[in-house]
mmCIF file of C-alpha atoms in Angstrom:
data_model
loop_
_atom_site.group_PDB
_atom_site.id
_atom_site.type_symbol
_atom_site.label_atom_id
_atom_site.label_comp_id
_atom_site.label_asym_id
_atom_site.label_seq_id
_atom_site.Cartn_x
_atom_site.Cartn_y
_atom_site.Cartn_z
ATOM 1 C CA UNK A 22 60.876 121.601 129.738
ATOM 2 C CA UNK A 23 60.943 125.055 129.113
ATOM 3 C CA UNK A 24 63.350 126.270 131.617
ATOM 4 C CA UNK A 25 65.289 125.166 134.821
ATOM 5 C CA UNK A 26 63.871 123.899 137.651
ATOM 6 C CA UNK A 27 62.196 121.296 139.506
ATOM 7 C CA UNK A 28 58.876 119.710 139.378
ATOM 8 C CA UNK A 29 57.076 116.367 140.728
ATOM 9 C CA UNK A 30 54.251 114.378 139.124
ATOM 10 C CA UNK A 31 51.355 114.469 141.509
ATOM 11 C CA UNK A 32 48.410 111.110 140.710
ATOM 12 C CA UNK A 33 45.427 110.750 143.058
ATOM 13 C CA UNK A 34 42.262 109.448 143.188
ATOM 14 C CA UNK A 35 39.142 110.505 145.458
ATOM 15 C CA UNK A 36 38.562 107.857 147.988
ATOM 16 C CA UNK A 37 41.628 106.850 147.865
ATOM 17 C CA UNK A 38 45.054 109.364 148.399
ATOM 18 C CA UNK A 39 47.543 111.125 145.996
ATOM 19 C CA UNK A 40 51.100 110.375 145.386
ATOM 20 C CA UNK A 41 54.278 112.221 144.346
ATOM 21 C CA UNK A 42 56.773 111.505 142.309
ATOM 22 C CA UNK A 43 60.664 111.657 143.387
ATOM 23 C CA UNK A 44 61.767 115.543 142.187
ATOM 24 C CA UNK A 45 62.577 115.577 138.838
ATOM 25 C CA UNK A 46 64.939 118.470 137.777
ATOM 26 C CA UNK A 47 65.393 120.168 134.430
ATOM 27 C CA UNK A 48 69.152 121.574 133.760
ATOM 28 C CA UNK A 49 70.410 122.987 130.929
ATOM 29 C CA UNK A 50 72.266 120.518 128.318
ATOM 30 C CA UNK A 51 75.883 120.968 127.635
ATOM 31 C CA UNK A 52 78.105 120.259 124.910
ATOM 32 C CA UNK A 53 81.404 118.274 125.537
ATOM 33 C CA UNK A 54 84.308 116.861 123.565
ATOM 34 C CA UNK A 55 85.210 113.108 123.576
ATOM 35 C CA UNK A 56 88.870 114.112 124.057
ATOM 36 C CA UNK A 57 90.859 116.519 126.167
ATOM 37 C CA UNK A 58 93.315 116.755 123.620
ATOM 38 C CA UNK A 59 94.396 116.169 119.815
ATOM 39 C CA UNK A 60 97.822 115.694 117.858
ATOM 40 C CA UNK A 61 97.816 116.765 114.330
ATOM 41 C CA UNK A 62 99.917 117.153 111.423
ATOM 42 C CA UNK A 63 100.923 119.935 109.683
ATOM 43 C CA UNK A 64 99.282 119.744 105.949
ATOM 44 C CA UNK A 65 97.458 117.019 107.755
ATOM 45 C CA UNK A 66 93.884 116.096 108.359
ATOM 46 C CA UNK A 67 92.594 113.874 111.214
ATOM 47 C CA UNK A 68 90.852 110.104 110.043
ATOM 48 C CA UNK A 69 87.550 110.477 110.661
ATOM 49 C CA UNK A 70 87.406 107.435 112.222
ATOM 50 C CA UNK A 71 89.709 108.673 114.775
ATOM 51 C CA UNK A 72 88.703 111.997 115.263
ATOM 52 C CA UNK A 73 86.831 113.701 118.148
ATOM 53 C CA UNK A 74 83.118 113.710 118.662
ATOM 54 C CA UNK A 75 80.893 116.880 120.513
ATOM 55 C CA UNK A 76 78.420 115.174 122.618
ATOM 56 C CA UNK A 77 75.440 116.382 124.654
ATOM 57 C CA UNK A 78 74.999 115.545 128.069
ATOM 58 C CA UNK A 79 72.709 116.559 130.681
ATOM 59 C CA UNK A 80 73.376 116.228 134.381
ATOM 60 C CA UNK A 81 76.316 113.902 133.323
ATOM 61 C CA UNK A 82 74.466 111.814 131.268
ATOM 62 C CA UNK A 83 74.600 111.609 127.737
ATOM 63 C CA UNK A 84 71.300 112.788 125.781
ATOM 64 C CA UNK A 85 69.734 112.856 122.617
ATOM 65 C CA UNK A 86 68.490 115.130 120.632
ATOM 66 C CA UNK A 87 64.689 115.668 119.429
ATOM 67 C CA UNK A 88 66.039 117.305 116.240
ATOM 68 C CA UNK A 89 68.683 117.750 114.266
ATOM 69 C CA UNK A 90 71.251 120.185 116.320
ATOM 70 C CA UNK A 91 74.089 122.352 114.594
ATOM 71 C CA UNK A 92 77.152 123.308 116.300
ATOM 72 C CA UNK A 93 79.713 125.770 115.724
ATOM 73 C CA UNK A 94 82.838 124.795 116.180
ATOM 74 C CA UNK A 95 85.723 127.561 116.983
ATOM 75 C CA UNK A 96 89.675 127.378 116.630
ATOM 76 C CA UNK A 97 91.461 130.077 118.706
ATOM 77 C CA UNK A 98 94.083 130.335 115.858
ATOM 78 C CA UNK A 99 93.022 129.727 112.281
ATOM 79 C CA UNK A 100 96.378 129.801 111.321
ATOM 80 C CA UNK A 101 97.972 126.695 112.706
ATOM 81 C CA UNK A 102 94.777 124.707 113.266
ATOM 82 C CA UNK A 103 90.879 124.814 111.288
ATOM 83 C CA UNK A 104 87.704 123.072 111.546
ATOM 84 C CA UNK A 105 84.512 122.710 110.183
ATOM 85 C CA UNK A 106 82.685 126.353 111.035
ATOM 86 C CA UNK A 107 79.371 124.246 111.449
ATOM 87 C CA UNK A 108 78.459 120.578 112.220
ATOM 88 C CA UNK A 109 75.239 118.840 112.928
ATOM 89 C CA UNK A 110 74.045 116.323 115.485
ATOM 90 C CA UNK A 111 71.306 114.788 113.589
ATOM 91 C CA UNK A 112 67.642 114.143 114.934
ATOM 92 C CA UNK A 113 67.850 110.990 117.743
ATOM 93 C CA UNK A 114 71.642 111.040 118.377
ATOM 94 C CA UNK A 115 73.844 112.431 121.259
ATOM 95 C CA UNK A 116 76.817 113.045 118.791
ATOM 96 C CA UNK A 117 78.657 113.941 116.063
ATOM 97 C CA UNK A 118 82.368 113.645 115.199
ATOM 98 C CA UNK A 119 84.391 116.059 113.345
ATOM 99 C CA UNK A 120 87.898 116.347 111.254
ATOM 100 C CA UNK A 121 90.798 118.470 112.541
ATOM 101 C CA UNK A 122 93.281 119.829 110.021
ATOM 102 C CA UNK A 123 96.796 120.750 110.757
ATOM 103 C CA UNK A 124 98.431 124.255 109.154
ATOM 104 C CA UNK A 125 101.022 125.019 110.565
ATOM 105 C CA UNK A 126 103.540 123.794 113.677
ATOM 106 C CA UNK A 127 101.858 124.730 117.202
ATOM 107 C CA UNK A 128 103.454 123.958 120.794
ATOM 108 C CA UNK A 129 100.814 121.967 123.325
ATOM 109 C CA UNK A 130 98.304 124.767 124.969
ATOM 110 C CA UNK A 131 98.424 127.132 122.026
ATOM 111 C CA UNK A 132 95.566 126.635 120.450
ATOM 112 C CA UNK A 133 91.992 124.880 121.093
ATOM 113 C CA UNK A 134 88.598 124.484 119.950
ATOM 114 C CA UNK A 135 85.434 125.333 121.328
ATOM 115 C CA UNK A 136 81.614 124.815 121.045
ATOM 116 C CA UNK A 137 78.574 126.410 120.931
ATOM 117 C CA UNK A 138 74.928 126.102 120.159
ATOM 118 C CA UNK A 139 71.709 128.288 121.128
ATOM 119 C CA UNK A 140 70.080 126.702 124.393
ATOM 120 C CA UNK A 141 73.365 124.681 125.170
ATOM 121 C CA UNK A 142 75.917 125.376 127.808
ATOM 122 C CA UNK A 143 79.615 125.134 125.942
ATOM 123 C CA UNK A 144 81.953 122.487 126.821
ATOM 124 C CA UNK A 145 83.773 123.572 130.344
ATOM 125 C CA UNK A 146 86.904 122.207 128.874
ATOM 126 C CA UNK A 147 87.816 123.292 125.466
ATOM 127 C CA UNK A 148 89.971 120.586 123.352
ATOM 128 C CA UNK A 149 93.495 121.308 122.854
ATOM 129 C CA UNK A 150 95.390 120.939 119.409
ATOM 130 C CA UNK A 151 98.847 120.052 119.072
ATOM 131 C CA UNK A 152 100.355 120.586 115.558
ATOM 132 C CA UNK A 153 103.633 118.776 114.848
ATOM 133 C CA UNK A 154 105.591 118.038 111.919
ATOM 134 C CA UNK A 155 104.886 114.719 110.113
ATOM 135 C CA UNK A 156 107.747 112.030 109.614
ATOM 136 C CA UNK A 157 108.773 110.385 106.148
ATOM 137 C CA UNK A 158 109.377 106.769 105.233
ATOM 138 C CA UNK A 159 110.766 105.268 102.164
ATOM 139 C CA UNK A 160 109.470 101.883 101.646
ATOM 140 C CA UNK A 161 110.168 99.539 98.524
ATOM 141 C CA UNK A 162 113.704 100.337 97.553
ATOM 142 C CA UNK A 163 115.688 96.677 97.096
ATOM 143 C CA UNK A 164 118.667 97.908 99.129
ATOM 144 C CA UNK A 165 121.543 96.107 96.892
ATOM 145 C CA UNK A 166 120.751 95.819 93.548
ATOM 146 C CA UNK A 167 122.765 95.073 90.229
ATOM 147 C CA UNK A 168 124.262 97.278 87.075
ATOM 148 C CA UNK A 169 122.048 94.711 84.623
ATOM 149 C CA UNK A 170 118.854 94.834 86.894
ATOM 150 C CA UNK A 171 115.159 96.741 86.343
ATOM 151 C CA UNK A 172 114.520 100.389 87.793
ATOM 152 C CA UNK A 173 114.275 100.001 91.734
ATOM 153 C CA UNK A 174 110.741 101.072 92.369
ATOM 154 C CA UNK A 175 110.239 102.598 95.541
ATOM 155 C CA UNK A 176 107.020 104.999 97.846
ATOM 156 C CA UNK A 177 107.182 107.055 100.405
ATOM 157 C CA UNK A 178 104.768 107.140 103.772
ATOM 158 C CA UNK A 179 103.727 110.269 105.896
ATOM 159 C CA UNK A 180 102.803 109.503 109.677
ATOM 160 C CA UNK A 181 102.220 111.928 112.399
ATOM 161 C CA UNK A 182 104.240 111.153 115.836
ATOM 162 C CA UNK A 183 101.836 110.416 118.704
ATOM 163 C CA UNK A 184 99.129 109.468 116.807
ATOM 164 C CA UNK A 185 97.059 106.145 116.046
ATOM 165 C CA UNK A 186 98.473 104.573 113.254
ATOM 166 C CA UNK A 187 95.611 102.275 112.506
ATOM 167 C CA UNK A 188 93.721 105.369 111.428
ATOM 168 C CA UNK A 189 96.529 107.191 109.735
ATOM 169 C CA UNK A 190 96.100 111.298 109.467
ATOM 170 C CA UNK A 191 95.982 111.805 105.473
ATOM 171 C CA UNK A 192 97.127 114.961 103.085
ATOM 172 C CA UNK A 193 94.892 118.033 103.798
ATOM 173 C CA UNK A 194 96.145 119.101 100.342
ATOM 174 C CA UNK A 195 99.195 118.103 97.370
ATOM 175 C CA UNK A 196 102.072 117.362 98.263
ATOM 176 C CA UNK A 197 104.395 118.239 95.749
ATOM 177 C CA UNK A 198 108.318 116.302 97.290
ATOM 178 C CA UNK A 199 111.558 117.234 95.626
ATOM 179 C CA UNK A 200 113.582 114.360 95.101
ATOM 180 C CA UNK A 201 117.421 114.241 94.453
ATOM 181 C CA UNK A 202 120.321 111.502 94.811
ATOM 182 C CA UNK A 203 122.194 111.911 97.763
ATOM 183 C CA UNK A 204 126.157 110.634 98.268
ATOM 184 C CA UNK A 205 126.087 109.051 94.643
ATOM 185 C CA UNK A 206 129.308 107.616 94.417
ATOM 186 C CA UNK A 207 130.528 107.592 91.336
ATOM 187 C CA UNK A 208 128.235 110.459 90.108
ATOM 188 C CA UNK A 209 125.812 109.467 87.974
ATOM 189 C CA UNK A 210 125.922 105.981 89.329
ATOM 190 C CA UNK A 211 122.289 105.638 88.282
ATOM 191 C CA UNK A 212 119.975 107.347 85.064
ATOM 192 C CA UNK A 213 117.685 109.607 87.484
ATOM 193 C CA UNK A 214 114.282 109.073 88.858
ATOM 194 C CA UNK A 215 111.185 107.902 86.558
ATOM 195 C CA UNK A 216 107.312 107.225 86.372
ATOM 196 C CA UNK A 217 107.547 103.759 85.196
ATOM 197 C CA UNK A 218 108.913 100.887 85.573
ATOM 198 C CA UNK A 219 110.105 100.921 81.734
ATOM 199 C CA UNK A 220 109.848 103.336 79.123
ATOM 200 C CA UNK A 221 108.175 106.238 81.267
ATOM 201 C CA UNK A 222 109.255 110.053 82.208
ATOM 202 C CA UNK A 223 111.839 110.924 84.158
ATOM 203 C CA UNK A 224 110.675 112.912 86.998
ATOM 204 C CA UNK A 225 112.340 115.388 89.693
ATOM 205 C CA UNK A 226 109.307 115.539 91.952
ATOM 206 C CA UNK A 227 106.425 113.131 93.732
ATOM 207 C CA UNK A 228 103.021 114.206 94.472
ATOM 208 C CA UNK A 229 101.455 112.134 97.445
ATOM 209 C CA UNK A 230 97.998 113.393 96.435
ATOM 210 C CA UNK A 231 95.076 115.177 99.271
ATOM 211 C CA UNK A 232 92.900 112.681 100.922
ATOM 212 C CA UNK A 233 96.141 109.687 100.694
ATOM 213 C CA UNK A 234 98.971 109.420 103.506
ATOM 214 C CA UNK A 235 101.359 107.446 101.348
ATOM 215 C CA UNK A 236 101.932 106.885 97.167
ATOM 216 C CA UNK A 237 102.022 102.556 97.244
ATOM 217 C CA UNK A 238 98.987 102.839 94.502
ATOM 218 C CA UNK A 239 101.543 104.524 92.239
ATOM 219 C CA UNK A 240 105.157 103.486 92.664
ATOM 220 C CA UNK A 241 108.003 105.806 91.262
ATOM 221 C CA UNK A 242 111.241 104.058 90.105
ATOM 222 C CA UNK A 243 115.253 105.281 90.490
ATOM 223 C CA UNK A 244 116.485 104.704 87.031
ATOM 224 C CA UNK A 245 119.107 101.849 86.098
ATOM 225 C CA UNK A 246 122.325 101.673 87.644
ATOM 226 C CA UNK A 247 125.446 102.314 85.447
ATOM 227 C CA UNK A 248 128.050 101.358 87.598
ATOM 228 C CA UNK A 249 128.771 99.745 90.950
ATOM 229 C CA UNK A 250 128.967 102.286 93.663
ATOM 230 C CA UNK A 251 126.398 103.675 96.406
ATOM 231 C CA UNK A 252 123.699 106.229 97.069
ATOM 232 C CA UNK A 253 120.933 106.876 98.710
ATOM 233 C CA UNK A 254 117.402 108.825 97.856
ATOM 234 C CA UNK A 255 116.376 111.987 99.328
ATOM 235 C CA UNK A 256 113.461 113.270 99.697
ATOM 236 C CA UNK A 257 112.087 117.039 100.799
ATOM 237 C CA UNK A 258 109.553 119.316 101.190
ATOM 238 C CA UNK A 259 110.213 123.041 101.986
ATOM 239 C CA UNK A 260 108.249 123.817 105.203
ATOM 240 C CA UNK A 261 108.622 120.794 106.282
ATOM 241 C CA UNK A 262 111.847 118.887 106.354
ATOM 242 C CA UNK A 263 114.435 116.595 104.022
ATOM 243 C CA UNK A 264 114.737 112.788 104.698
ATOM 244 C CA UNK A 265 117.160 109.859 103.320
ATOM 245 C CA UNK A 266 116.831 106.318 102.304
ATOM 246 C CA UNK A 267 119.167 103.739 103.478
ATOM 247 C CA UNK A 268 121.990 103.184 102.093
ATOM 248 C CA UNK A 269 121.750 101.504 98.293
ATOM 249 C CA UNK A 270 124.294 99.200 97.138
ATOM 250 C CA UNK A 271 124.867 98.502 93.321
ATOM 251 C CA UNK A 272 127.038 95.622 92.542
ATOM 252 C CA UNK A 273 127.961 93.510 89.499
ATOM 253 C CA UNK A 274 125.729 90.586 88.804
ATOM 254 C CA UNK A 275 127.068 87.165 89.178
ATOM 255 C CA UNK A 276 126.504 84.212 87.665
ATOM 256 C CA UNK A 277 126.030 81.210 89.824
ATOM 257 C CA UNK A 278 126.037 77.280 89.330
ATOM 258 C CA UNK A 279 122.809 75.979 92.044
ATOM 259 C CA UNK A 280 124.698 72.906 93.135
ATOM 260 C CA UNK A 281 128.441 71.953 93.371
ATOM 261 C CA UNK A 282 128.440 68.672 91.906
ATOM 262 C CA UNK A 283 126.512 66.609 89.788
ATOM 263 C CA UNK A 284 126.428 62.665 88.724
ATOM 264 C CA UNK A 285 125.868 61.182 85.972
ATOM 265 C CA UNK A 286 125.967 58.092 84.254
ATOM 266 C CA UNK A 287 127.438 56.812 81.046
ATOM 267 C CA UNK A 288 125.063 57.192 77.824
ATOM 268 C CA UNK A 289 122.149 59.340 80.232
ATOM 269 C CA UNK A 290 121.093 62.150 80.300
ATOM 270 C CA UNK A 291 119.871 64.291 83.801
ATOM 271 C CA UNK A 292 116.009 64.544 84.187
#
């Protein structure tokens, strides 16, 4: 088709009659999003298996293209939320799906995307991006440990609020955390922060790296404890927030006998 319209496919034969077809009509195809709407992280990117396709459709139904199709895609504010300037349905498909990343902190209805290609109508409804601040975990750190035991190793975990957390939103660049001991009571209740389990560097900061959403393939460790006391690991990044561990216990190690009594005859020996 050419242009917009109608048309019917006519077959006859002399001696016999001619037919029509029903009325076939030719719109234009448009381009829609797979979402109305998108929560993102700040200094976050969107999994790609979770993130929005642009599909063609005509009269409501989704179509394929004859060859490949490119798209450009359109953020109303570059500076909380970008995309990819171009993508490409390819040759025989209907869709394409495409990342979102997060730069800075933007309220619901402040900023969307749009879409456009030569020949297409653009989606009616353009898809709104939400940009929030992502949360910290600590995971790993034993909780109550002992002035004779190992460094406590211990990584952190970045998730975005309101999104799927099978398909986690990852680091759109380095993340470079300060990290400090919070309440330590007595001071200097444990040797600092390190990169190894033994031997090692000690270490002020973490880096959760771009492309990752949490460091559990490289553990960092809070140094022995020198005393009994308390204390808890913080963790922050300017631009974004501070956040705490639980509460970490040291106590004195105890020895401990595994039963309370034992027989045992005359001239033997126990197994």
């Amino acid at each position: 088709a050419t242009a917009e319209g109608t048309y019917k496919v006519g077959v006859s034969l002399t001696g016999y009659g001619s037919w029509e077809s029903e009325l076939q009509t030719v719109q234009q195809a448009e381009l829609r999003f797979s979402m109305e709407s998108v929560i993102v992280g700040k200094g976050m990117v969107t999994h790609l298996n979770y993130s929005p396709d642009i599909r063609l459709y005509v009269g409501g139904t989704i179509s394929q293209t004859v060859e490949p199709l490119e798209i450009t895609l359109t953020s109303s504010d570059p500076s909380k939320v970008t995309v990819p300037a171009t993508v490409t349905i390819p040759a025989g498909s209907y869709s394409v799906r495409f990342q979102i990343t997060g730069v800075d902190v933007a309220a619901v209805g402040t900023v969307s995307i749009t879409a456009s290609a030569p020949g297409y109508l653009p989606p009616e409804t353009p898809l709104g991006v939400e940009v929030v601040l992502p949360e910290l975990s600590i995971y790993g750190l034993a909780g109550t440990r002992s002035t004779t035991g190992i460094r406590d190793n211990f990584y952190i975990r970045l998730t975005v609020p309101g999104t799927n957390t099978s398909y986690p939103q990852l680091a759109a660049m380095d993340h470079v955390f300060d990290l400090t001991l919070v309440e330590p009571s007595p001071v200097g209740i444990v040797d600092g922060f390190w990169d190894a389990l033994t031997d090692g560097n000690m270490i002020s900061t973490l880096t959760l790296n771009q492309g990752s959403y949490q460091t559990s393939s490289y553990y960092s460790y809070v140094g022995q404890a020198t005393a009994e006391g308390t204390y808890k690991v913080g963790v922050s990044l300017t631009g974004y927030g501070s956040w705490e561990s639980e509460l970490q216990t040291v106590q004195q190690a105890e020895l401990r006998f595994s039963m309370e009594s034992v027989i045992v005859g005359k001239g033997m020996v126990t197994h």
